[in-house]
């Protein structure tokens, strides 16, 4: 704690997005840049089978920040984005209420080993820290290494995603689940995850993501 305070005092933490030294995790400049990506309402209608809640629109500074999180070893950004997502979720009066368990979309074990962390789990941890909702980090297990989705046609995406998950631990029949991921693109991944849960009588009441692609576009 002492060293953390001292480091903060000395401004020795470089911002993970731009490298400027900053007392906050993300420097003021990058925070302002990221805020331009924040959606006015976190609930996006007409996207898939479940209510979709997103903090921001996937593109520009937010797309770059998520890349820093995943590919430049900045797991601390995941927890922070989860906290931002929680604040916009709590501000939305139409959010589902009641007994809800948060389940991150898992990475394949090989990918997890490579990266060292699952960004969706970190986001879910930040989200649960603010909302107080219970987290089941192992609720779903990924059992097949899916190919990079952006290389595939829609039909191939669906085929590739089938049987990608199995039920893990921490969930019981009739639980209501909020699925958490970093980016929402076509919804294929969450649909497949939801099918796995539904086959065990566990229902999905919504999907939370840091960023959703603008409707009609297909980023990776
Ligand atoms: Zn910065």
Tab-separated table of N, CA and C in Angstrom, residues 38-206:
chain	number	residue	atom	x	y	z
A	38	UNK	N	-18.342	6.598	-25.368
A	38	UNK	CA	-19.390	6.100	-24.472
A	38	UNK	C	-20.768	6.308	-25.090
A	39	UNK	N	-21.617	5.263	-24.975
A	39	UNK	CA	-22.978	5.341	-25.516
A	39	UNK	C	-23.877	6.119	-24.554
A	40	UNK	N	-24.854	6.828	-25.111
A	40	UNK	CA	-25.773	7.610	-24.274
A	40	UNK	C	-26.637	6.686	-23.429
A	41	UNK	N	-27.106	5.588	-24.045
A	41	UNK	CA	-27.857	4.595	-23.283
A	41	UNK	C	-27.130	3.271	-23.411
A	42	UNK	N	-26.953	2.572	-22.288
A	42	UNK	CA	-26.187	1.322	-22.346
A	42	UNK	C	-26.989	0.186	-22.978
A	43	UNK	N	-28.318	0.305	-23.030
A	43	UNK	CA	-29.135	-0.773	-23.605
A	43	UNK	C	-29.271	-0.583	-25.112
A	44	UNK	N	-28.815	-1.598	-25.859
A	44	UNK	CA	-28.920	-1.540	-27.318
A	44	UNK	C	-30.057	-2.457	-27.748
A	45	UNK	N	-31.027	-1.909	-28.421
A	45	UNK	CA	-32.181	-2.706	-28.850
A	45	UNK	C	-31.925	-3.377	-30.192
A	46	UNK	N	-32.594	-4.484	-30.400
A	46	UNK	CA	-32.560	-5.141	-31.707
A	46	UNK	C	-31.262	-5.838	-32.023
A	47	UNK	N	-30.478	-6.190	-30.993
A	47	UNK	CA	-29.219	-6.898	-31.231
A	47	UNK	C	-29.296	-8.268	-30.585
A	48	UNK	N	-29.645	-9.277	-31.354
A	48	UNK	CA	-29.631	-10.644	-30.846
A	48	UNK	C	-30.845	-10.965	-29.996
A	49	UNK	N	-30.783	-12.116	-29.318
A	49	UNK	CA	-31.931	-12.656	-28.597
A	49	UNK	C	-32.055	-12.118	-27.178
A	50	UNK	N	-30.990	-11.522	-26.659
A	50	UNK	CA	-30.997	-11.099	-25.258
A	50	UNK	C	-30.751	-9.595	-25.165
A	51	UNK	N	-31.264	-8.964	-24.092
A	51	UNK	CA	-30.950	-7.539	-23.929
A	51	UNK	C	-29.430	-7.344	-23.885
A	52	UNK	N	-28.940	-6.427	-24.713
A	52	UNK	CA	-27.497	-6.186	-24.799
A	52	UNK	C	-27.173	-4.837	-24.160
A	53	UNK	N	-26.266	-4.866	-23.177
A	53	UNK	CA	-25.820	-3.637	-22.520
A	53	UNK	C	-24.347	-3.432	-22.861
A	54	UNK	N	-24.030	-2.256	-23.381
A	54	UNK	CA	-22.644	-1.959	-23.746
A	54	UNK	C	-22.253	-0.607	-23.165
A	55	UNK	N	-20.977	-0.488	-22.756
A	55	UNK	CA	-20.511	0.818	-22.273
A	55	UNK	C	-20.286	1.764	-23.460
A	56	UNK	N	-19.666	1.240	-24.511
A	56	UNK	CA	-19.281	2.135	-25.592
A	56	UNK	C	-19.410	1.507	-26.970
A	57	UNK	N	-19.114	2.345	-27.963
A	57	UNK	CA	-19.152	1.929	-29.353
A	57	UNK	C	-17.743	1.503	-29.761
A	58	UNK	N	-17.635	0.324	-30.393
A	58	UNK	CA	-16.321	-0.234	-30.735
A	58	UNK	C	-15.729	0.507	-31.927
A	59	UNK	N	-14.647	1.217	-31.681
A	59	UNK	CA	-13.981	1.956	-32.748
A	59	UNK	C	-13.055	2.973	-32.109
A	60	UNK	N	-12.182	3.571	-32.899
A	60	UNK	CA	-11.302	4.652	-32.456
A	60	UNK	C	-10.575	4.349	-31.159
A	61	UNK	N	-10.619	5.292	-30.205
A	61	UNK	CA	-9.841	5.133	-28.963
A	61	UNK	C	-10.230	3.895	-28.162
A	62	UNK	N	-11.520	3.516	-28.175
A	62	UNK	CA	-11.948	2.358	-27.388
A	62	UNK	C	-11.410	1.067	-27.999
A	63	UNK	N	-11.415	0.993	-29.311
A	63	UNK	CA	-10.862	-0.184	-29.995
A	63	UNK	C	-9.371	-0.322	-29.674
A	64	UNK	N	-8.665	0.819	-29.684
A	64	UNK	CA	-7.220	0.789	-29.383
A	64	UNK	C	-6.980	0.391	-27.923
A	65	UNK	N	-7.822	0.919	-27.019
A	65	UNK	CA	-7.641	0.609	-25.591
A	65	UNK	C	-7.888	-0.879	-25.327
A	66	UNK	N	-8.877	-1.465	-25.996
A	66	UNK	CA	-9.157	-2.899	-25.812
A	66	UNK	C	-7.993	-3.728	-26.373
A	67	UNK	N	-7.385	-3.236	-27.438
A	67	UNK	CA	-6.204	-3.922	-27.992
A	67	UNK	C	-5.038	-3.843	-27.002
A	68	UNK	N	-4.863	-2.682	-26.331
A	68	UNK	CA	-3.807	-2.563	-25.300
A	68	UNK	C	-4.064	-3.569	-24.179
A	69	UNK	N	-5.332	-3.681	-23.791
A	69	UNK	CA	-5.704	-4.628	-22.737
A	69	UNK	C	-5.312	-6.054	-23.131
A	70	UNK	N	-5.708	-6.467	-24.336
A	70	UNK	CA	-5.557	-7.869	-24.724
A	70	UNK	C	-4.167	-8.234	-25.229
A	71	UNK	N	-3.565	-7.336	-25.982
A	71	UNK	CA	-2.336	-7.731	-26.674
A	71	UNK	C	-1.071	-7.091	-26.106
A	72	UNK	N	-1.212	-6.055	-25.267
A	72	UNK	CA	-0.025	-5.405	-24.688
A	72	UNK	C	0.096	-5.660	-23.189
A	73	UNK	N	-0.589	-6.712	-22.714
A	73	UNK	CA	-0.457	-7.095	-21.302
A	73	UNK	C	-0.859	-5.974	-20.342
A	74	UNK	N	-2.075	-5.484	-20.494
A	74	UNK	CA	-2.583	-4.498	-19.544
A	74	UNK	C	-3.898	-4.979	-18.935
A	75	UNK	N	-3.808	-6.045	-18.104
A	75	UNK	CA	-5.036	-6.592	-17.513
A	75	UNK	C	-5.772	-5.590	-16.620
A	76	UNK	N	-5.029	-4.608	-16.060
A	76	UNK	CA	-5.668	-3.627	-15.168
A	76	UNK	C	-6.755	-2.839	-15.904
A	77	UNK	N	-6.615	-2.731	-17.229
A	77	UNK	CA	-7.649	-2.016	-18.003
A	77	UNK	C	-8.966	-2.785	-17.988
A	78	UNK	N	-8.897	-4.104	-17.929
A	78	UNK	CA	-10.109	-4.924	-17.935
A	78	UNK	C	-10.983	-4.632	-16.728
A	79	UNK	N	-10.346	-4.584	-15.550
A	79	UNK	CA	-11.092	-4.314	-14.318
A	79	UNK	C	-11.693	-2.908	-14.380
A	80	UNK	N	-10.901	-1.937	-14.855
A	80	UNK	CA	-11.402	-0.557	-14.952
A	80	UNK	C	-12.602	-0.479	-15.898
A	81	UNK	N	-12.506	-1.122	-17.064
A	81	UNK	CA	-13.626	-1.090	-18.024
A	81	UNK	C	-14.867	-1.765	-17.440
A	82	UNK	N	-14.646	-2.814	-16.644
A	82	UNK	CA	-15.761	-3.485	-15.978
A	82	UNK	C	-16.464	-2.549	-15.006
A	83	UNK	N	-15.677	-1.706	-14.345
A	83	UNK	CA	-16.259	-0.744	-13.405
A	83	UNK	C	-17.052	0.332	-14.157
A	84	UNK	N	-16.517	0.787	-15.271
A	84	UNK	CA	-17.254	1.770	-16.090
A	84	UNK	C	-18.563	1.171	-16.581
A	85	UNK	N	-18.477	-0.093	-17.026
A	85	UNK	CA	-19.662	-0.798	-17.527
A	85	UNK	C	-20.703	-0.914	-16.412
A	86	UNK	N	-20.250	-1.197	-15.198
A	86	UNK	CA	-21.161	-1.324	-14.054
A	86	UNK	C	-21.887	-0.001	-13.790
A	87	UNK	N	-21.149	1.110	-13.899
A	87	UNK	CA	-21.777	2.409	-13.634
A	87	UNK	C	-22.864	2.701	-14.658
A	88	UNK	N	-22.604	2.405	-15.936
A	88	UNK	CA	-23.635	2.687	-16.951
A	88	UNK	C	-24.800	1.690	-16.821
A	89	UNK	N	-24.513	0.467	-16.378
A	89	UNK	CA	-25.552	-0.542	-16.134
A	89	UNK	C	-26.461	-0.083	-14.990
A	90	UNK	N	-25.862	0.385	-13.895
A	90	UNK	CA	-26.653	0.813	-12.737
A	90	UNK	C	-27.493	2.051	-13.056
A	91	UNK	N	-27.020	2.847	-14.012
A	91	UNK	CA	-27.765	4.067	-14.379
A	91	UNK	C	-28.950	3.737	-15.281
A	92	UNK	N	-29.054	2.481	-15.748
A	92	UNK	CA	-30.130	2.134	-16.681
A	92	UNK	C	-31.306	1.484	-15.942
A	93	UNK	N	-32.443	2.180	-15.878
A	93	UNK	CA	-33.571	1.641	-15.103
A	93	UNK	C	-34.198	0.392	-15.717
A	94	UNK	N	-33.894	0.093	-16.983
A	94	UNK	CA	-34.510	-1.077	-17.633
A	94	UNK	C	-33.673	-2.347	-17.471
A	95	UNK	N	-32.617	-2.279	-16.681
A	95	UNK	CA	-31.757	-3.467	-16.526
A	95	UNK	C	-32.525	-4.582	-15.792
A	96	UNK	N	-32.197	-5.843	-16.060
A	96	UNK	CA	-32.834	-6.930	-15.314
A	96	UNK	C	-32.442	-6.860	-13.844
A	97	UNK	N	-33.353	-7.248	-12.974
A	97	UNK	CA	-33.039	-7.227	-11.543
A	97	UNK	C	-33.281	-8.624	-10.959
A	98	UNK	N	-33.046	-8.769	-9.692
A	98	UNK	CA	-33.249	-10.057	-9.027
A	98	UNK	C	-31.947	-10.811	-8.894
A	99	UNK	N	-32.068	-12.118	-8.681
A	99	UNK	CA	-30.877	-12.945	-8.461
A	99	UNK	C	-30.211	-13.249	-9.802
A	100	UNK	N	-29.100	-12.585	-10.037
A	100	UNK	CA	-28.380	-12.744	-11.313
A	100	UNK	C	-26.933	-13.110	-11.011
A	101	UNK	N	-26.406	-14.071	-11.746
A	101	UNK	CA	-24.985	-14.425	-11.627
A	101	UNK	C	-24.272	-14.004	-12.907
A	102	UNK	N	-23.108	-13.399	-12.755
A	102	UNK	CA	-22.341	-12.935	-13.921
A	102	UNK	C	-21.357	-14.028	-14.339
A	103	UNK	N	-21.385	-14.365	-15.630
A	103	UNK	CA	-20.505	-15.414	-16.169
A	103	UNK	C	-19.710	-14.852	-17.348
A	104	UNK	N	-18.376	-14.824	-17.241
A	104	UNK	CA	-17.586	-14.344	-18.382
A	104	UNK	C	-17.512	-15.394	-19.494
A	105	UNK	N	-17.454	-14.930	-20.729
A	105	UNK	CA	-17.194	-15.841	-21.852
A	105	UNK	C	-15.748	-16.324	-21.699
A	106	UNK	N	-15.544	-17.643	-21.604
A	106	UNK	CA	-14.180	-18.126	-21.342
A	106	UNK	C	-13.299	-18.149	-22.590
A	107	UNK	N	-12.004	-18.132	-22.356
A	107	UNK	CA	-11.028	-18.332	-23.437
A	107	UNK	C	-10.685	-19.816	-23.466
A	108	UNK	N	-10.237	-20.290	-24.616
A	108	UNK	CA	-9.706	-21.651	-24.676
A	108	UNK	C	-8.443	-21.711	-23.810
A	109	UNK	N	-8.235	-22.839	-23.080
A	109	UNK	CA	-7.070	-22.927	-22.184
A	109	UNK	C	-5.736	-22.558	-22.839
A	110	UNK	N	-5.566	-22.905	-24.120
A	110	UNK	CA	-4.289	-22.571	-24.792
A	110	UNK	C	-4.113	-21.066	-24.936
A	111	UNK	N	-5.213	-20.400	-25.270
A	111	UNK	CA	-5.167	-18.951	-25.435
A	111	UNK	C	-4.957	-18.275	-24.077
A	112	UNK	N	-5.589	-18.848	-23.057
A	112	UNK	CA	-5.454	-18.320	-21.701
A	112	UNK	C	-3.998	-18.413	-21.247
A	113	UNK	N	-3.353	-19.517	-21.588
A	113	UNK	CA	-1.954	-19.721	-21.212
A	113	UNK	C	-1.069	-18.688	-21.920
A	114	UNK	N	-1.369	-18.477	-23.202
A	114	UNK	CA	-0.615	-17.514	-24.007
A	114	UNK	C	-0.730	-16.099	-23.441
A	115	UNK	N	-1.965	-15.686	-23.163
A	115	UNK	CA	-2.241	-14.307	-22.744
A	115	UNK	C	-2.016	-14.113	-21.257
A	116	UNK	N	-2.266	-15.154	-20.493
A	116	UNK	CA	-2.072	-15.062	-19.048
A	116	UNK	C	-3.311	-14.626	-18.293
A	117	UNK	N	-4.321	-14.154	-18.982
A	117	UNK	CA	-5.572	-13.737	-18.331
A	117	UNK	C	-6.690	-13.766	-19.355
A	118	UNK	N	-7.920	-13.883	-18.822
A	118	UNK	CA	-9.095	-13.778	-19.687
A	118	UNK	C	-9.680	-12.387	-19.498
A	119	UNK	N	-9.646	-11.585	-20.546
A	119	UNK	CA	-10.109	-10.192	-20.410
A	119	UNK	C	-11.568	-10.114	-19.981
A	120	UNK	N	-12.393	-11.065	-20.454
A	120	UNK	CA	-13.819	-11.042	-20.098
A	120	UNK	C	-13.993	-11.281	-18.594
A	121	UNK	N	-13.131	-12.123	-18.026
A	121	UNK	CA	-13.216	-12.385	-16.586
A	121	UNK	C	-12.819	-11.140	-15.789
A	122	UNK	N	-11.796	-10.427	-16.251
A	122	UNK	CA	-11.365	-9.210	-15.555
A	122	UNK	C	-12.458	-8.146	-15.614
A	123	UNK	N	-13.101	-8.033	-16.761
A	123	UNK	CA	-14.199	-7.077	-16.926
A	123	UNK	C	-15.330	-7.455	-15.958
A	124	UNK	N	-15.641	-8.757	-15.915
A	124	UNK	CA	-16.699	-9.243	-15.023
A	124	UNK	C	-16.346	-8.971	-13.561
A	125	UNK	N	-15.072	-9.099	-13.212
A	125	UNK	CA	-14.651	-8.833	-11.823
A	125	UNK	C	-14.862	-7.360	-11.467
A	126	UNK	N	-14.460	-6.472	-12.359
A	126	UNK	CA	-14.676	-5.034	-12.126
A	126	UNK	C	-16.158	-4.723	-12.033
A	127	UNK	N	-16.946	-5.353	-12.883
A	127	UNK	CA	-18.401	-5.152	-12.915
A	127	UNK	C	-19.031	-5.593	-11.587
A	128	UNK	N	-18.635	-6.772	-11.117
A	128	UNK	CA	-19.221	-7.325	-9.880
A	128	UNK	C	-18.762	-6.551	-8.648
A	129	UNK	N	-17.555	-5.980	-8.713
A	129	UNK	CA	-17.047	-5.190	-7.588
A	129	UNK	C	-17.975	-3.998	-7.328
A	130	UNK	N	-18.479	-3.399	-8.404
A	130	UNK	CA	-19.339	-2.204	-8.265
A	130	UNK	C	-20.798	-2.602	-8.031
A	131	UNK	N	-21.291	-3.600	-8.758
A	131	UNK	CA	-22.722	-3.942	-8.668
A	131	UNK	C	-23.026	-4.861	-7.486
A	132	UNK	N	-22.013	-5.564	-6.973
A	132	UNK	CA	-22.229	-6.513	-5.887
A	132	UNK	C	-22.850	-7.825	-6.358
A	133	UNK	N	-23.003	-8.001	-7.668
A	133	UNK	CA	-23.582	-9.254	-8.185
A	133	UNK	C	-22.559	-10.390	-8.049
A	134	UNK	N	-23.034	-11.621	-7.808
A	134	UNK	CA	-22.092	-12.741	-7.710
A	134	UNK	C	-21.493	-13.101	-9.068
A	135	UNK	N	-20.263	-13.581	-9.014
A	135	UNK	CA	-19.516	-13.935	-10.227
A	135	UNK	C	-19.254	-15.436	-10.233
A	136	UNK	N	-19.476	-16.071	-11.370
A	136	UNK	CA	-19.093	-17.482	-11.539
A	136	UNK	C	-18.033	-17.529	-12.644
A	137	UNK	N	-16.750	-17.310	-12.272
A	137	UNK	CA	-15.703	-17.209	-13.307
A	137	UNK	C	-15.525	-18.481	-14.118
A	138	UNK	N	-15.883	-19.629	-13.518
A	138	UNK	CA	-15.745	-20.920	-14.221
A	138	UNK	C	-17.101	-21.472	-14.646
A	139	UNK	N	-18.115	-20.613	-14.721
A	139	UNK	CA	-19.463	-21.069	-15.060
A	139	UNK	C	-19.521	-21.766	-16.409
A	140	UNK	N	-18.728	-21.267	-17.343
A	140	UNK	CA	-18.628	-21.878	-18.675
A	140	UNK	C	-17.165	-22.225	-18.945
A	141	UNK	N	-16.960	-23.337	-19.640
A	141	UNK	CA	-15.610	-23.767	-20.035
A	141	UNK	C	-15.599	-23.828	-21.555
A	142	UNK	N	-14.536	-23.316	-22.173
A	142	UNK	CA	-14.427	-23.426	-23.631
A	142	UNK	C	-13.695	-24.717	-23.955
A	143	UNK	N	-14.295	-25.527	-24.802
A	143	UNK	CA	-13.699	-26.845	-25.012
A	143	UNK	C	-13.172	-27.051	-26.423
A	144	UNK	N	-13.299	-26.054	-27.273
A	144	UNK	CA	-12.791	-26.233	-28.626
A	144	UNK	C	-12.118	-24.933	-29.028
A	145	UNK	N	-10.932	-25.030	-29.592
A	145	UNK	CA	-10.236	-23.815	-29.995
A	145	UNK	C	-10.850	-23.290	-31.293
A	146	UNK	N	-11.691	-22.294	-31.176
A	146	UNK	CA	-12.374	-21.780	-32.362
A	146	UNK	C	-11.401	-20.977	-33.216
A	147	UNK	N	-11.610	-21.009	-34.495
A	147	UNK	CA	-10.764	-20.262	-35.428
A	147	UNK	C	-11.065	-18.777	-35.285
A	148	UNK	N	-10.164	-17.937	-35.763
A	148	UNK	CA	-10.406	-16.493	-35.702
A	148	UNK	C	-11.682	-16.203	-36.489
A	149	UNK	N	-12.699	-15.715	-35.767
A	149	UNK	CA	-14.039	-15.585	-36.341
A	149	UNK	C	-14.090	-14.664	-37.557
A	150	UNK	N	-13.234	-13.637	-37.583
A	150	UNK	CA	-13.353	-12.651	-38.660
A	150	UNK	C	-12.973	-13.219	-40.020
A	151	UNK	N	-12.296	-14.395	-39.997
A	151	UNK	CA	-11.896	-15.002	-41.281
A	151	UNK	C	-13.033	-15.822	-41.888
A	152	UNK	N	-14.118	-15.990	-41.148
A	152	UNK	CA	-15.140	-16.942	-41.563
A	152	UNK	C	-16.423	-16.267	-42.033
A	153	UNK	N	-17.160	-16.994	-42.891
A	153	UNK	CA	-18.482	-16.528	-43.294
A	153	UNK	C	-19.438	-16.758	-42.130
A	154	UNK	N	-20.642	-16.181	-42.213
A	154	UNK	CA	-21.607	-16.308	-41.119
A	154	UNK	C	-21.931	-17.786	-40.847
A	155	UNK	N	-22.163	-18.567	-41.932
A	155	UNK	CA	-22.512	-19.982	-41.766
A	155	UNK	C	-21.358	-20.730	-41.095
A	156	UNK	N	-20.135	-20.417	-41.518
A	156	UNK	CA	-18.963	-21.073	-40.922
A	156	UNK	C	-18.776	-20.667	-39.464
A	157	UNK	N	-19.086	-19.388	-39.168
A	157	UNK	CA	-18.990	-18.929	-37.786
A	157	UNK	C	-19.893	-19.768	-36.893
A	158	UNK	N	-21.124	-19.990	-37.362
A	158	UNK	CA	-22.088	-20.734	-36.554
A	158	UNK	C	-21.649	-22.180	-36.371
A	159	UNK	N	-21.159	-22.787	-37.479
A	159	UNK	CA	-20.685	-24.180	-37.395
A	159	UNK	C	-19.500	-24.286	-36.432
A	160	UNK	N	-18.587	-23.332	-36.578
A	160	UNK	CA	-17.372	-23.326	-35.776
A	160	UNK	C	-17.672	-23.135	-34.286
A	161	UNK	N	-18.709	-22.356	-34.035
A	161	UNK	CA	-19.024	-22.027	-32.645
A	161	UNK	C	-19.800	-23.130	-31.927
A	162	UNK	N	-20.449	-24.012	-32.717
A	162	UNK	CA	-21.267	-25.063	-32.104
A	162	UNK	C	-20.413	-25.946	-31.185
A	163	UNK	N	-20.941	-26.264	-30.050
A	163	UNK	CA	-20.236	-27.101	-29.064
A	163	UNK	C	-18.937	-26.473	-28.566
A	164	UNK	N	-18.838	-25.174	-28.655
A	164	UNK	CA	-17.605	-24.523	-28.202
A	164	UNK	C	-17.506	-24.521	-26.681
A	165	UNK	N	-18.662	-24.603	-26.005
A	165	UNK	CA	-18.656	-24.484	-24.544
A	165	UNK	C	-19.261	-25.707	-23.865
A	166	UNK	N	-18.901	-25.875	-22.623
A	166	UNK	CA	-19.612	-26.811	-21.757
A	166	UNK	C	-19.796	-26.147	-20.401
A	167	UNK	N	-20.731	-26.705	-19.612
A	167	UNK	CA	-21.011	-26.141	-18.299
A	167	UNK	C	-19.824	-26.407	-17.370
A	168	UNK	N	-19.429	-25.378	-16.633
A	168	UNK	CA	-18.327	-25.532	-15.675
A	168	UNK	C	-18.874	-25.663	-14.269
A	169	UNK	N	-18.390	-24.823	-13.358
A	169	UNK	CA	-18.818	-24.919	-11.956
A	169	UNK	C	-19.408	-23.589	-11.489
A	170	UNK	N	-20.139	-23.659	-10.415
A	170	UNK	CA	-20.659	-22.440	-9.782
A	170	UNK	C	-22.064	-22.063	-10.204
A	171	UNK	N	-22.673	-22.840	-11.116
A	171	UNK	CA	-24.031	-22.536	-11.559
A	171	UNK	C	-24.946	-23.714	-11.274
A	172	UNK	N	-26.202	-23.385	-10.943
A	172	UNK	CA	-27.196	-24.438	-10.685
A	172	UNK	C	-28.388	-24.233	-11.610
A	173	UNK	N	-29.204	-25.270	-11.739
A	173	UNK	CA	-30.431	-25.184	-12.540
A	173	UNK	C	-31.258	-23.990	-12.081
A	174	UNK	N	-31.903	-23.353	-13.043
A	174	UNK	CA	-32.803	-22.211	-12.827
A	174	UNK	C	-32.072	-20.927	-12.411
A	175	UNK	N	-30.762	-20.921	-12.488
A	175	UNK	CA	-30.041	-19.663	-12.270
A	175	UNK	C	-30.286	-18.710	-13.446
A	176	UNK	N	-30.224	-17.413	-13.181
A	176	UNK	CA	-30.296	-16.406	-14.244
A	176	UNK	C	-28.901	-15.820	-14.416
A	177	UNK	N	-28.462	-15.797	-15.651
A	177	UNK	CA	-27.069	-15.443	-15.932
A	177	UNK	C	-26.985	-14.194	-16.803
A	178	UNK	N	-25.994	-13.368	-16.466
A	178	UNK	CA	-25.619	-12.229	-17.292
A	178	UNK	C	-24.270	-12.594	-17.904
A	179	UNK	N	-24.240	-12.751	-19.220
A	179	UNK	CA	-22.997	-13.130	-19.893
A	179	UNK	C	-22.144	-11.877	-20.118
A	180	UNK	N	-20.845	-11.992	-19.876
A	180	UNK	CA	-19.945	-10.832	-19.983
A	180	UNK	C	-18.843	-11.108	-20.996
A	181	UNK	N	-18.608	-10.129	-21.878
A	181	UNK	CA	-17.523	-10.251	-22.851
A	181	UNK	C	-16.903	-8.879	-23.088
A	182	UNK	N	-15.778	-8.845	-23.799
A	182	UNK	CA	-15.180	-7.532	-24.072
A	182	UNK	C	-15.881	-6.832	-25.239
A	183	UNK	N	-16.079	-7.567	-26.345
A	183	UNK	CA	-16.647	-6.948	-27.550
A	183	UNK	C	-17.839	-7.767	-28.036
A	184	UNK	N	-18.875	-7.088	-28.507
A	184	UNK	CA	-20.016	-7.773	-29.129
A	184	UNK	C	-20.000	-7.433	-30.608
A	185	UNK	N	-19.961	-8.475	-31.438
A	185	UNK	CA	-19.938	-8.232	-32.883
A	185	UNK	C	-21.220	-8.776	-33.510
A	186	UNK	N	-21.248	-10.062	-33.799
A	186	UNK	CA	-22.437	-10.640	-34.433
A	186	UNK	C	-23.346	-11.321	-33.414
A	187	UNK	N	-22.835	-11.577	-32.239
A	187	UNK	CA	-23.646	-12.247	-31.217
A	187	UNK	C	-23.567	-13.759	-31.278
A	188	UNK	N	-22.810	-14.305	-32.229
A	188	UNK	CA	-22.723	-15.767	-32.373
A	188	UNK	C	-22.170	-16.418	-31.108
A	189	UNK	N	-21.124	-15.830	-30.547
A	189	UNK	CA	-20.488	-16.419	-29.360
A	189	UNK	C	-21.462	-16.472	-28.184
A	190	UNK	N	-22.148	-15.358	-27.908
A	190	UNK	CA	-23.048	-15.366	-26.747
A	190	UNK	C	-24.247	-16.276	-26.997
A	191	UNK	N	-24.688	-16.383	-28.254
A	191	UNK	CA	-25.809	-17.283	-28.551
A	191	UNK	C	-25.428	-18.732	-28.259
A	192	UNK	N	-24.215	-19.097	-28.653
A	192	UNK	CA	-23.742	-20.460	-28.421
A	192	UNK	C	-23.590	-20.725	-26.927
A	193	UNK	N	-23.021	-19.741	-26.220
A	193	UNK	CA	-22.853	-19.880	-24.772
A	193	UNK	C	-24.223	-20.022	-24.111
A	194	UNK	N	-25.195	-19.238	-24.572
A	194	UNK	CA	-26.537	-19.279	-23.996
A	194	UNK	C	-27.187	-20.638	-24.243
A	195	UNK	N	-26.970	-21.209	-25.440
A	195	UNK	CA	-27.537	-22.533	-25.748
A	195	UNK	C	-27.009	-23.571	-24.773
A	196	UNK	N	-25.704	-23.500	-24.503
A	196	UNK	CA	-25.102	-24.453	-23.550
A	196	UNK	C	-25.763	-24.307	-22.188
A	197	UNK	N	-25.930	-23.064	-21.731
A	197	UNK	CA	-26.536	-22.837	-20.410
A	197	UNK	C	-27.996	-23.301	-20.399
A	198	UNK	N	-28.710	-22.963	-21.481
A	198	UNK	CA	-30.139	-23.323	-21.538
A	198	UNK	C	-30.339	-24.833	-21.530
A	199	UNK	N	-29.404	-25.566	-22.111
A	199	UNK	CA	-29.534	-27.027	-22.119
A	199	UNK	C	-29.395	-27.592	-20.702
A	200	UNK	N	-28.930	-26.773	-19.759
A	200	UNK	CA	-28.859	-27.174	-18.346
A	200	UNK	C	-29.891	-26.419	-17.499
A	201	UNK	N	-30.927	-25.913	-18.171
A	201	UNK	CA	-31.985	-25.161	-17.482
A	201	UNK	C	-31.483	-23.914	-16.768
A	202	UNK	N	-30.495	-23.281	-17.346
A	202	UNK	CA	-29.994	-22.009	-16.817
A	202	UNK	C	-30.321	-20.951	-17.871
A	203	UNK	N	-30.981	-19.875	-17.466
A	203	UNK	CA	-31.407	-18.901	-18.474
A	203	UNK	C	-30.482	-17.692	-18.512
A	204	UNK	N	-30.409	-17.082	-19.680
A	204	UNK	CA	-29.599	-15.872	-19.862
A	204	UNK	C	-30.550	-14.679	-19.868
A	205	UNK	N	-30.319	-13.721	-18.960
A	205	UNK	CA	-31.224	-12.569	-18.888
A	205	UNK	C	-30.616	-11.333	-19.544
A	206	UNK	N	-29.385	-11.429	-19.999
A	206	UNK	CA	-28.785	-10.292	-20.675
A	206	UNK	C	-27.321	-10.532	-20.976
